[in-house]
């Protein structure tokens, strides 16, 4: 049976993470994250009416590792 991440119901609370690119809170770049099992959902805080993007936990981990390596953020 294939795990369809778009049929997983997200019941976990959403947590906002902000980029700190602006000192004025109203213009801050933020996204909301929620995790449910192996699913990580990401939503734009400025457009909460738009559908969220969904990824597997492994996809998010691979992205973070690749980004950190590319930008020399790891030792």
PDB file of C-alpha atoms in Angstrom:
ATOM      1  CA  UNK A   1       0.000   0.000   0.000  1.00  0.00           C
ATOM      2  CA  UNK A   2       1.399   3.394  -1.025  1.00  0.00           C
ATOM      3  CA  UNK A   3       1.531   6.176   1.581  1.00  0.00           C
ATOM      4  CA  UNK A   4      -0.316   9.135   0.044  1.00  0.00           C
ATOM      5  CA  UNK A   5       0.806  12.185   1.992  1.00  0.00           C
ATOM      6  CA  UNK A   6      -2.093  14.272   0.665  1.00  0.00           C
ATOM      7  CA  UNK A   7      -4.667  11.952   2.252  1.00  0.00           C
ATOM      8  CA  UNK A   8      -3.086  12.164   5.704  1.00  0.00           C
ATOM      9  CA  UNK A   9      -5.226  14.299   7.994  1.00  0.00           C
ATOM     10  CA  UNK A  10      -3.133  16.922   9.777  1.00  0.00           C
ATOM     11  CA  UNK A  11      -4.296  17.178  13.382  1.00  0.00           C
ATOM     12  CA  UNK A  12      -1.010  18.395  14.881  1.00  0.00           C
ATOM     13  CA  UNK A  13      -0.731  22.065  15.797  1.00  0.00           C
ATOM     14  CA  UNK A  14       0.849  24.456  13.307  1.00  0.00           C
ATOM     15  CA  UNK A  15       4.048  26.215  14.434  1.00  0.00           C
ATOM     16  CA  UNK A  16       5.304  29.438  12.850  1.00  0.00           C
ATOM     17  CA  UNK A  17       8.975  29.799  11.941  1.00  0.00           C
ATOM     18  CA  UNK A  18      10.184  33.218  10.855  1.00  0.00           C
ATOM     19  CA  UNK A  19      13.243  34.106   8.813  1.00  0.00           C
ATOM     20  CA  UNK A  20      14.289  37.219  10.676  1.00  0.00           C
ATOM     21  CA  UNK A  21      14.770  39.142   7.465  1.00  0.00           C
ATOM     22  CA  UNK A  22      12.961  42.223   8.712  1.00  0.00           C
ATOM     23  CA  UNK A  23      12.691  43.883  12.098  1.00  0.00           C
ATOM     24  CA  UNK A  24       9.062  44.867  11.465  1.00  0.00           C
ATOM     25  CA  UNK A  25       6.898  41.918  12.484  1.00  0.00           C
ATOM     26  CA  UNK A  26       4.184  42.632   9.913  1.00  0.00           C
ATOM     27  CA  UNK A  27       6.663  42.171   7.037  1.00  0.00           C
ATOM     28  CA  UNK A  28       8.452  39.175   8.544  1.00  0.00           C
ATOM     29  CA  UNK A  29       8.864  36.167   6.273  1.00  0.00           C
ATOM     30  CA  UNK A  30       7.260  33.220   8.065  1.00  0.00           C
ATOM     31  CA  UNK A  31       5.972  29.754   7.288  1.00  0.00           C
ATOM     32  CA  UNK A  32       3.831  27.398   9.334  1.00  0.00           C
ATOM     33  CA  UNK A  33       4.928  23.792   9.830  1.00  0.00           C
ATOM     34  CA  UNK A  34       2.894  20.843  11.053  1.00  0.00           C
ATOM     35  CA  UNK A  35       3.993  17.230  11.363  1.00  0.00           C
ATOM     36  CA  UNK A  36       1.734  14.206  11.300  1.00  0.00           C
ATOM     37  CA  UNK A  37       3.496  10.853  11.307  1.00  0.00           C
ATOM     38  CA  UNK A  38       5.828  10.832   8.293  1.00  0.00           C
ATOM     39  CA  UNK A  39       4.182  13.919   6.751  1.00  0.00           C
ATOM     40  CA  UNK A  40       5.527  17.466   7.065  1.00  0.00           C
ATOM     41  CA  UNK A  41       3.112  20.166   5.903  1.00  0.00           C
ATOM     42  CA  UNK A  42       4.257  23.730   5.169  1.00  0.00           C
ATOM     43  CA  UNK A  43       1.973  26.749   4.744  1.00  0.00           C
ATOM     44  CA  UNK A  44       2.619  30.432   3.981  1.00  0.00           C
ATOM     45  CA  UNK A  45       1.547  32.599   6.931  1.00  0.00           C
ATOM     46  CA  UNK A  46       0.683  35.501   4.614  1.00  0.00           C
ATOM     47  CA  UNK A  47      -1.667  33.310   2.546  1.00  0.00           C
ATOM     48  CA  UNK A  48      -3.317  30.859   4.982  1.00  0.00           C
ATOM     49  CA  UNK A  49      -6.179  30.262   2.541  1.00  0.00           C
ATOM     50  CA  UNK A  50      -3.855  28.576   0.036  1.00  0.00           C
ATOM     51  CA  UNK A  51      -3.242  24.833   0.267  1.00  0.00           C
ATOM     52  CA  UNK A  52      -0.173  23.664   2.129  1.00  0.00           C
ATOM     53  CA  UNK A  53       2.764  21.876   0.551  1.00  0.00           C
ATOM     54  CA  UNK A  54       3.411  18.382   1.871  1.00  0.00           C
ATOM     55  CA  UNK A  55       6.588  16.362   2.013  1.00  0.00           C
ATOM     56  CA  UNK A  56       7.756  13.183   3.658  1.00  0.00           C
ATOM     57  CA  UNK A  57      10.072  13.562   6.639  1.00  0.00           C
ATOM     58  CA  UNK A  58      12.873  11.984   4.544  1.00  0.00           C
ATOM     59  CA  UNK A  59      12.377  14.578   1.779  1.00  0.00           C
ATOM     60  CA  UNK A  60      12.641  17.460   4.276  1.00  0.00           C
ATOM     61  CA  UNK A  61      15.738  15.947   5.884  1.00  0.00           C
ATOM     62  CA  UNK A  62      17.393  15.492   2.471  1.00  0.00           C
ATOM     63  CA  UNK A  63      16.592  19.101   1.545  1.00  0.00           C
ATOM     64  CA  UNK A  64      18.027  20.474   4.800  1.00  0.00           C
ATOM     65  CA  UNK A  65      21.198  18.353   4.509  1.00  0.00           C
ATOM     66  CA  UNK A  66      21.688  19.380   0.871  1.00  0.00           C
ATOM     67  CA  UNK A  67      21.099  23.065   1.596  1.00  0.00           C
ATOM     68  CA  UNK A  68      23.497  23.017   4.550  1.00  0.00           C
ATOM     69  CA  UNK A  69      26.166  21.266   2.474  1.00  0.00           C
ATOM     70  CA  UNK A  70      25.746  23.613  -0.499  1.00  0.00           C
ATOM     71  CA  UNK A  71      25.994  26.704   1.713  1.00  0.00           C
ATOM     72  CA  UNK A  72      28.826  25.275   3.836  1.00  0.00           C
ATOM     73  CA  UNK A  73      26.778  25.360   7.029  1.00  0.00           C
ATOM     74  CA  UNK A  74      28.040  21.974   8.231  1.00  0.00           C
ATOM     75  CA  UNK A  75      31.458  20.928   9.421  1.00  0.00           C
TER      76      UNK A  75
END
